[in-house]
Amino acid sequence: MERSMFEHYYSKNPTSKTVEKIFEFGVKSVKLQFKSVSGVFSFGSPDRASVVLVRNFPENATGDLLDLGCGYGFIGISLKVKDPDINLFMSDINERAFEYAKMNAKNNNISAVVRSGDGFEPWKEMAFDFIVFNPPMAAGKKVWVKLIEESREHLKANGSIACVGIHNAGGSAIEREMKRIFGKVSTLVKDGGIRVYISKNDKI
């Protein structure tokens, strides 16, 4: 069988045919336009969990925010419009996602540092006030747990990580792992089966 049959959006170099779909998304009074692409998570429209995160992220956030595993940039770009005082950083292992995140930031006049690489490899010396994360469940538990574990070393003191999940489809496991890693976890919002889990880095 062809390799593409086994691919998921966490693949570094998707081999599937490149197909684009454009959609619009409103944040405050701004209408953003995103170009989504095949081989990248949430092709054609934003997934509902990411929308819930964007709509419920704290107002007036400031500081450095990393959209980890950014896909084509939906969460990070939307949050930058919602909270213009954040400094936006985005990265993804998927090279196609990286290119489209850069494109969508530019096309929406968003200032962002966008890098390609696996997990925190592009950010070895950096720490952030916020990390937002839609875990790549299709890549397997070992992958997304490692990313949450490593996030602790890349959060500033009192920095926060926000992860989304569907509570009865892996989300409860995300909640348990965040509690294990950070000692505490809270639920920012419940929307149907979707949850946004928050943990704070209390290291000094």
Coordinates of N, CA and C in Angstrom, one line a residue:
M1 N 0.8 -1.2 0.0 CA 0.0 0.0 0.0 C 0.9 1.2 0.0
E2 N 0.3 2.3 -0.5 CA 1.1 3.6 -0.6 C 1.3 4.2 0.8
R3 N 2.4 4.8 1.0 CA 2.7 5.4 2.3 C 1.6 6.4 2.7
S4 N 1.1 7.2 1.7 CA 0.1 8.2 2.1 C -1.1 7.6 2.8
M5 N -1.4 6.3 2.6 CA -2.6 5.7 3.3 C -2.3 5.7 4.8
F6 N -1.1 5.7 5.2 CA -0.8 5.6 6.6 C -0.4 6.9 7.3
E7 N -0.5 8.0 6.5 CA -0.1 9.3 7.0 C -1.2 9.9 7.9
H8 N -0.8 10.7 8.8 CA -1.7 11.6 9.5 C -1.0 13.0 9.6
Y9 N -1.7 13.9 10.1 CA -1.3 15.3 10.0 C 0.0 15.6 10.8
Y10 N 0.4 14.6 11.6 CA 1.7 14.8 12.3 C 2.9 14.4 11.5
S11 N 2.7 13.9 10.3 CA 3.8 13.5 9.4 C 4.6 14.8 9.0
K12 N 5.9 14.6 8.9 CA 6.8 15.8 8.6 C 6.6 16.2 7.1
N13 N 6.5 15.3 6.2 CA 6.4 15.7 4.8 C 5.2 14.9 4.2
P14 N 4.0 15.5 4.2 CA 2.9 14.8 3.6 C 3.1 14.5 2.1
T15 N 2.7 13.4 1.7 CA 2.8 13.0 0.3 C 1.5 13.1 -0.5
S16 N 0.4 13.4 0.2 CA -0.9 13.5 -0.4 C -0.9 14.7 -1.4
K17 N -1.8 14.7 -2.3 CA -2.0 15.8 -3.3 C -2.3 17.0 -2.5
T18 N -1.8 18.2 -2.9 CA -2.1 19.4 -2.3 C -3.4 20.0 -2.8
V19 N -4.3 20.1 -1.9 CA -5.6 20.7 -2.3 C -5.9 21.8 -1.2
E20 N -6.4 23.0 -1.7 CA -6.6 24.1 -0.8 C -8.1 24.3 -0.7
K21 N -8.5 24.8 0.5 CA -9.9 25.3 0.8 C -9.8 26.5 1.6
I22 N -10.5 27.6 1.2 CA -10.5 28.8 1.9 C -11.7 29.0 2.8
F23 N -11.6 29.5 4.0 CA -12.7 29.8 4.8 C -12.5 31.1 5.6
E24 N -13.5 31.7 6.1 CA -13.4 33.0 6.8 C -13.8 32.7 8.3
F25 N -13.3 33.5 9.2 CA -13.6 33.4 10.6 C -13.5 34.7 11.2
G26 N -14.5 35.1 12.0 CA -14.6 36.4 12.6 C -14.1 36.4 14.0
V27 N -13.2 37.4 14.3 CA -12.7 37.6 15.6 C -12.9 39.1 15.9
K28 N -13.7 39.4 17.0 CA -14.1 40.8 17.3 C -14.7 41.3 16.0
S29 N -14.2 42.4 15.5 CA -14.8 43.0 14.3 C -14.0 42.7 13.0
V30 N -13.0 41.8 13.2 CA -12.1 41.4 12.1 C -12.5 40.1 11.4
K31 N -12.6 40.2 10.1 CA -12.9 38.9 9.4 C -11.6 38.4 8.8
L32 N -11.2 37.3 9.4 CA -9.9 36.6 8.9 C -10.2 35.6 7.8
Q33 N -9.3 35.5 6.9 CA -9.4 34.5 5.9 C -8.3 33.5 6.0
F34 N -8.6 32.3 6.0 CA -7.6 31.2 6.2 C -7.6 30.3 4.9
K35 N -6.4 30.0 4.5 CA -6.2 29.0 3.4 C -5.8 27.7 4.1
S36 N -6.7 26.7 4.1 CA -6.4 25.4 4.7 C -5.9 24.5 3.5
V37 N -5.2 23.4 3.9 CA -4.6 22.6 2.9 C -4.7 21.1 3.3
S38 N -4.9 20.3 2.4 CA -4.9 18.8 2.6 C -3.6 18.4 3.2
G39 N -3.7 17.3 4.0 CA -2.5 16.8 4.7 C -2.2 17.6 6.0
V40 N -3.0 18.5 6.4 CA -2.9 19.3 7.6 C -4.2 19.3 8.3
F41 N -4.1 19.2 9.7 CA -5.3 19.0 10.5 C -6.3 20.1 10.2
S42 N -7.6 19.6 10.3 CA -8.8 20.5 10.2 C -8.9 21.1 8.8
F43 N -8.7 20.3 7.8 CA -8.8 20.8 6.4 C -10.2 21.3 6.1
G44 N -10.3 22.5 5.5 CA -11.6 23.0 5.1 C -12.3 23.9 6.0
S45 N -12.2 23.7 7.3 CA -12.8 24.5 8.3 C -12.1 24.3 9.7
P46 N -12.2 25.2 10.6 CA -11.6 25.0 11.9 C -12.3 23.9 12.7
D47 N -11.6 23.1 13.4 CA -12.3 22.1 14.2 C -13.0 22.8 15.4
R48 N -14.0 22.2 15.9 CA -14.8 22.9 17.0 C -14.0 23.1 18.2
A49 N -13.1 22.2 18.6 CA -12.4 22.4 19.8 C -11.5 23.6 19.8
S50 N -10.9 23.8 18.6 CA -10.0 25.0 18.4 C -10.8 26.3 18.5
V51 N -12.0 26.2 18.0 CA -12.9 27.4 18.0 C -13.3 27.7 19.5
V52 N -13.6 26.7 20.2 CA -13.9 26.8 21.7 C -12.8 27.5 22.4
L53 N -11.5 27.0 22.1 CA -10.4 27.6 22.8 C -10.2 29.1 22.4
V54 N -10.4 29.4 21.2 CA -10.2 30.8 20.8 C -11.3 31.7 21.4
R55 N -12.5 31.2 21.4 CA -13.6 32.0 21.9 C -13.5 32.2 23.4
N56 N -12.9 31.3 24.1 CA -12.9 31.4 25.6 C -11.5 31.7 26.2
F57 N -10.5 32.0 25.3 CA -9.2 32.3 25.9 C -9.3 33.6 26.6
P58 N -8.6 33.8 27.7 CA -8.7 35.0 28.5 C -8.5 36.3 27.7
E59 N -9.3 37.3 28.0 CA -9.2 38.6 27.3 C -8.0 39.3 27.8
N60 N -7.4 40.2 27.0 CA -6.3 41.1 27.4 C -5.1 40.3 27.8
A61 N -4.8 39.2 27.2 CA -3.6 38.4 27.5 C -2.4 39.2 26.9
T62 N -1.3 39.1 27.5 CA -0.1 39.8 27.1 C 1.1 38.8 27.2
G63 N 2.2 39.1 26.6 CA 3.4 38.3 26.7 C 3.6 37.4 25.5
D64 N 4.5 36.4 25.7 CA 4.8 35.5 24.6 C 3.9 34.3 24.5
L65 N 3.3 34.0 23.4 CA 2.4 32.9 23.3 C 2.9 32.0 22.1
L66 N 3.0 30.7 22.4 CA 3.3 29.7 21.4 C 2.1 28.9 21.1
D67 N 1.8 28.8 19.8 CA 0.8 27.9 19.2 C 1.6 26.7 18.8
L68 N 1.6 25.7 19.6 CA 2.4 24.5 19.4 C 1.6 23.5 18.5
G69 N 2.3 23.0 17.4 CA 1.5 22.2 16.5 C 0.4 23.0 15.8
C70 N 0.9 24.2 15.2 CA -0.1 25.2 14.8 C -0.9 24.9 13.6
G71 N -0.6 23.8 12.9 CA -1.3 23.6 11.6 C -1.2 24.8 10.7
Y72 N -2.3 25.2 10.1 CA -2.2 26.4 9.2 C -2.3 27.7 9.9
G73 N -2.3 27.6 11.3 CA -2.2 28.9 12.1 C -3.5 29.4 12.6
F74 N -4.5 28.6 12.6 CA -5.9 29.1 13.0 C -5.9 29.6 14.4
I75 N -5.4 28.9 15.4 CA -5.5 29.3 16.8 C -4.6 30.5 17.1
G76 N -3.4 30.4 16.7 CA -2.5 31.5 17.0 C -2.9 32.8 16.4
I77 N -3.2 32.8 15.1 CA -3.6 34.0 14.4 C -4.8 34.6 15.0
S78 N -5.8 33.8 15.3 CA -7.1 34.2 15.9 C -6.8 34.9 17.2
L79 N -6.0 34.3 18.0 CA -5.7 34.8 19.4 C -4.9 36.1 19.3
K80 N -4.0 36.3 18.3 CA -3.3 37.5 18.1 C -4.3 38.7 17.8
V81 N -5.3 38.4 17.0 CA -6.3 39.4 16.7 C -7.1 39.7 17.9
K82 N -7.5 38.7 18.7 CA -8.3 38.9 19.9 C -7.5 39.6 21.0
D83 N -6.2 39.3 21.1 CA -5.3 40.0 22.1 C -4.1 40.5 21.4
P84 N -4.1 41.7 20.8 CA -3.0 42.2 20.0 C -1.7 42.4 20.7
D85 N -1.7 42.4 22.1 CA -0.5 42.6 22.8 C 0.3 41.4 23.0
I86 N -0.2 40.2 22.6 CA 0.7 39.0 22.7 C 1.7 39.1 21.6
N87 N 2.8 38.4 21.9 CA 3.9 38.2 20.8 C 3.7 36.8 20.4
L88 N 3.3 36.6 19.1 CA 2.9 35.3 18.6 C 4.1 34.5 18.0
F89 N 4.2 33.2 18.5 CA 5.1 32.2 17.9 C 4.3 31.0 17.5
M90 N 4.6 30.4 16.4 CA 3.9 29.2 15.9 C 4.9 28.2 15.4
S91 N 4.6 26.9 15.6 CA 5.5 25.9 15.0 C 4.7 24.6 14.7
D92 N 5.3 23.8 13.8 CA 4.6 22.6 13.4 C 5.7 21.7 12.8
I93 N 5.6 20.4 13.1 CA 6.5 19.4 12.5 C 6.2 19.2 11.0
N94 N 4.9 19.4 10.6 CA 4.4 19.3 9.3 C 4.9 20.4 8.4
E95 N 5.8 20.2 7.4 CA 6.3 21.2 6.6 C 5.2 22.0 5.8
R96 N 4.2 21.2 5.4 CA 3.1 21.9 4.7 C 2.3 22.8 5.6
A97 N 2.1 22.4 6.8 CA 1.5 23.3 7.8 C 2.3 24.5 8.0
F98 N 3.6 24.4 8.2 CA 4.5 25.5 8.4 C 4.4 26.5 7.3
E99 N 4.4 26.1 6.1 CA 4.3 27.0 4.9 C 2.9 27.8 4.9
Y100 N 1.9 27.1 5.3 CA 0.6 27.7 5.2 C 0.3 28.6 6.4
A101 N 0.9 28.2 7.6 CA 0.9 29.1 8.7 C 1.5 30.5 8.4
K102 N 2.7 30.4 7.8 CA 3.4 31.6 7.4 C 2.5 32.4 6.4
M103 N 2.0 31.7 5.4 CA 1.1 32.4 4.4 C -0.1 33.0 5.0
N104 N -0.8 32.3 6.0 CA -2.0 32.9 6.6 C -1.7 34.1 7.5
A105 N -0.5 34.0 8.2 CA -0.1 35.2 9.0 C 0.1 36.4 8.1
K106 N 0.8 36.2 7.0 CA 1.1 37.3 6.1 C -0.1 37.8 5.5
N107 N -1.0 37.0 5.0 CA -2.2 37.4 4.3 C -3.2 38.1 5.2
N108 N -3.1 37.9 6.5 CA -4.0 38.5 7.5 C -3.3 39.6 8.2
N109 N -2.1 40.0 7.7 CA -1.3 41.1 8.3 C -1.0 40.9 9.8
I110 N -0.6 39.7 10.1 CA -0.3 39.3 11.5 C 1.2 39.1 11.7
S111 N 1.7 39.7 12.7 CA 3.1 39.6 13.0 C 3.3 38.3 13.8
A112 N 4.2 37.4 13.3 CA 4.4 36.2 14.0 C 5.7 35.6 13.6
V113 N 6.3 34.9 14.6 CA 7.5 34.1 14.3 C 7.1 32.7 14.1
V114 N 7.3 32.1 12.9 CA 6.8 30.8 12.5 C 8.0 29.9 12.2
R115 N 8.1 28.8 12.8 CA 9.3 27.9 12.6 C 8.7 26.5 12.3
S116 N 9.6 25.7 11.7 CA 9.2 24.3 11.5 C 10.1 23.4 12.4
G117 N 9.6 22.3 12.8 CA 10.4 21.4 13.7 C 9.5 20.6 14.6
D118 N 10.1 19.5 15.1 CA 9.4 18.6 16.0 C 9.3 19.1 17.4
G119 N 8.1 19.3 17.9 CA 7.9 19.7 19.3 C 8.6 21.0 19.6
F120 N 9.4 21.0 20.6 CA 10.1 22.2 21.1 C 11.5 22.4 20.4
E121 N 11.8 21.6 19.5 CA 13.1 21.7 18.9 C 13.4 23.1 18.3
P122 N 12.4 23.7 17.7 CA 12.7 25.1 17.2 C 12.8 26.2 18.3
W123 N 12.5 25.8 19.5 CA 12.4 26.8 20.6 C 13.3 26.4 21.8
K124 N 14.5 25.8 21.5 CA 15.4 25.2 22.5 C 15.7 26.2 23.7
E125 N 15.9 27.4 23.4 CA 16.3 28.4 24.4 C 15.2 29.3 24.8
M126 N 14.0 29.1 24.4 CA 12.9 30.0 24.7 C 11.9 29.5 25.7
A127 N 11.3 30.4 26.4 CA 10.2 30.1 27.4 C 9.1 31.1 27.1
F128 N 7.9 30.7 27.4 CA 6.7 31.4 27.0 C 5.8 31.7 28.2
D129 N 5.0 32.7 28.0 CA 3.9 33.0 29.0 C 2.7 32.1 28.8
F130 N 2.4 31.7 27.6 CA 1.3 30.9 27.3 C 1.8 29.9 26.2
I131 N 1.3 28.6 26.3 CA 1.4 27.6 25.3 C 0.0 27.1 25.0
V132 N -0.5 27.2 23.8 CA -1.8 26.7 23.4 C -1.5 25.4 22.5
F133 N -2.4 24.4 22.8 CA -2.0 23.1 22.2 C -3.3 22.3 22.0
N134 N -3.5 21.9 20.7 CA -4.5 20.9 20.4 C -3.8 19.6 20.1
P135 N -3.7 18.7 21.1 CA -2.8 17.6 21.0 C -3.0 16.7 19.8
P136 N -2.0 16.2 19.2 CA -2.1 15.3 18.0 C -2.5 13.9 18.4
M137 N -3.7 13.7 18.7 CA -4.2 12.4 19.3 C -3.9 11.3 18.3
A138 N -4.0 11.6 17.0 CA -3.8 10.5 16.0 C -2.3 10.0 16.0
A139 N -1.4 10.8 16.5 CA 0.0 10.4 16.5 C 0.3 9.5 17.7
G140 N -0.6 9.3 18.6 CA -0.4 8.3 19.7 C -0.1 9.0 21.0
K141 N -0.5 8.3 22.1 CA -0.3 8.9 23.4 C 1.1 9.3 23.8
K142 N 2.0 8.4 23.4 CA 3.4 8.7 23.7 C 3.9 10.0 23.2
V143 N 3.4 10.4 22.0 CA 3.8 11.7 21.3 C 3.3 12.9 22.1
W144 N 1.9 12.9 22.3 CA 1.4 14.1 22.9 C 1.7 14.2 24.4
V145 N 1.9 13.1 25.1 CA 2.3 13.2 26.5 C 3.7 13.8 26.6
K146 N 4.6 13.4 25.7 CA 6.0 13.9 25.7 C 6.0 15.5 25.5
L147 N 5.1 15.9 24.6 CA 5.0 17.4 24.3 C 4.5 18.1 25.5
I148 N 3.5 17.6 26.2 CA 3.0 18.2 27.5 C 4.1 18.2 28.5
E149 N 4.8 17.1 28.7 CA 5.9 17.1 29.6 C 7.0 18.1 29.3
E150 N 7.4 18.2 28.1 CA 8.4 19.2 27.7 C 8.0 20.6 27.8
S151 N 6.7 20.8 27.7 CA 6.2 22.2 27.8 C 6.5 22.9 29.1
R152 N 6.6 22.1 30.2 CA 6.9 22.7 31.5 C 8.3 23.4 31.5
E153 N 9.2 22.9 30.7 CA 10.5 23.5 30.7 C 10.6 24.7 29.7
H154 N 9.5 24.9 29.0 CA 9.4 26.0 28.1 C 8.3 27.0 28.5
L155 N 7.9 27.0 29.7 CA 7.0 28.0 30.3 C 7.7 28.8 31.3
K156 N 7.5 30.1 31.3 CA 8.0 31.0 32.3 C 7.4 30.7 33.6
A157 N 8.0 31.2 34.7 CA 7.4 31.0 36.0 C 6.0 31.6 35.9
N158 N 5.0 30.9 36.4 CA 3.6 31.2 36.4 C 3.0 31.3 35.0
G159 N 3.7 30.8 34.0 CA 3.2 30.6 32.7 C 2.1 29.5 32.6
S160 N 1.3 29.5 31.6 CA 0.2 28.5 31.5 C 0.1 27.8 30.2
I161 N -0.3 26.6 30.3 CA -0.5 25.8 29.0 C -2.0 25.5 29.0
A162 N -2.6 25.7 27.8 CA -4.0 25.4 27.6 C -4.1 24.3 26.5
C163 N -4.7 23.2 26.9 CA -4.9 22.1 25.9 C -6.4 21.8 25.7
V164 N -6.8 21.5 24.5 CA -8.2 21.2 24.2 C -8.3 19.7 24.1
G165 N -9.5 19.2 24.3 CA -9.8 17.8 24.2 C -11.3 17.5 24.2
I166 N -11.7 16.4 23.6 CA -13.0 15.9 23.7 C -13.0 14.9 24.9
H167 N -13.7 15.3 26.0 CA -13.5 14.6 27.3 C -13.7 13.1 27.2
N168 N -14.7 12.6 26.5 CA -14.9 11.2 26.4 C -14.2 10.5 25.3
A169 N -13.3 11.3 24.6 CA -12.6 10.7 23.5 C -11.1 11.1 23.6
G170 N -10.5 10.8 24.7 CA -9.1 11.1 25.0 C -8.9 12.3 25.8
G171 N -9.9 13.2 25.9 CA -9.7 14.4 26.7 C -9.4 14.2 28.2
S172 N -10.1 13.2 28.8 CA -9.9 12.9 30.2 C -8.5 12.4 30.4
A173 N -7.9 11.7 29.4 CA -6.5 11.3 29.6 C -5.5 12.5 29.5
I174 N -5.9 13.5 28.7 CA -5.1 14.8 28.7 C -5.2 15.4 30.0
E175 N -6.4 15.5 30.6 CA -6.5 16.1 31.9 C -5.7 15.4 33.0
R176 N -5.7 14.1 33.0 CA -4.9 13.3 34.0 C -3.4 13.5 33.8
E177 N -3.0 13.6 32.6 CA -1.5 13.8 32.3 C -1.1 15.2 32.7
M178 N -1.9 16.2 32.5 CA -1.6 17.5 32.9 C -1.5 17.7 34.4
K179 N -2.4 17.0 35.1 CA -2.4 17.0 36.6 C -1.1 16.3 37.1
R180 N -0.7 15.2 36.4 CA 0.5 14.5 36.8 C 1.7 15.4 36.6
I181 N 1.8 16.0 35.5 CA 3.0 16.8 35.1 C 3.1 18.1 35.9
F182 N 2.0 18.8 36.1 CA 2.0 20.1 36.7 C 1.5 20.2 38.1
G183 N 0.9 19.1 38.6 CA 0.4 19.0 39.9 C -1.0 19.5 40.1
K184 N -1.5 20.3 39.2 CA -2.9 20.8 39.2 C -3.3 21.0 37.7
V185 N -4.6 20.9 37.5 CA -5.2 21.2 36.3 C -6.6 21.7 36.5
S186 N -7.1 22.7 35.8 CA -8.4 23.2 35.9 C -9.1 23.2 34.6
T187 N -10.4 23.3 34.6 CA -11.1 23.4 33.3 C -11.6 24.8 33.0
L188 N -11.0 25.4 32.0 CA -11.4 26.7 31.6 C -12.8 26.8 31.1
V189 N -13.2 25.8 30.3 CA -14.6 25.9 29.7 C -15.0 24.4 29.4
K190 N -16.3 24.2 29.6 CA -17.0 23.0 29.1 C -18.0 23.4 28.0
D191 N -17.9 22.8 26.9 CA -18.8 23.1 25.8 C -19.2 21.8 25.1
G192 N -20.4 21.3 25.5 CA -20.7 19.9 25.1 C -19.7 19.0 25.6
G193 N -19.1 18.2 24.7 CA -18.1 17.2 25.2 C -16.7 17.8 25.2
I194 N -16.6 19.1 24.7 CA -15.3 19.7 24.5 C -14.8 20.3 25.8
R195 N -13.6 20.2 26.2 CA -13.0 20.8 27.4 C -11.7 21.6 27.0
V196 N -11.5 22.7 27.7 CA -10.2 23.4 27.6 C -9.6 23.3 29.0
Y197 N -8.5 22.6 29.0 CA -7.8 22.3 30.3 C -6.6 23.3 30.4
I198 N -6.4 23.8 31.7 CA -5.3 24.8 31.9 C -4.5 24.3 33.1
S199 N -3.2 24.4 32.9 CA -2.3 24.1 34.0 C -1.2 25.3 34.0
K200 N -0.9 25.6 35.3 CA 0.1 26.7 35.5 C 1.4 26.2 35.9
N201 N 2.5 26.8 35.4 CA 3.8 26.4 35.9 C 4.2 27.2 37.1
D202 N 4.2 26.5 38.2 CA 4.5 27.2 39.5 C 5.9 27.2 39.9
K203 N 6.8 26.8 39.0 CA 8.2 26.8 39.4 C 8.7 28.2 39.6
I204 N 9.7 28.4 40.4 CA 10.3 29.7 40.7 C 11.5 29.9 39.9

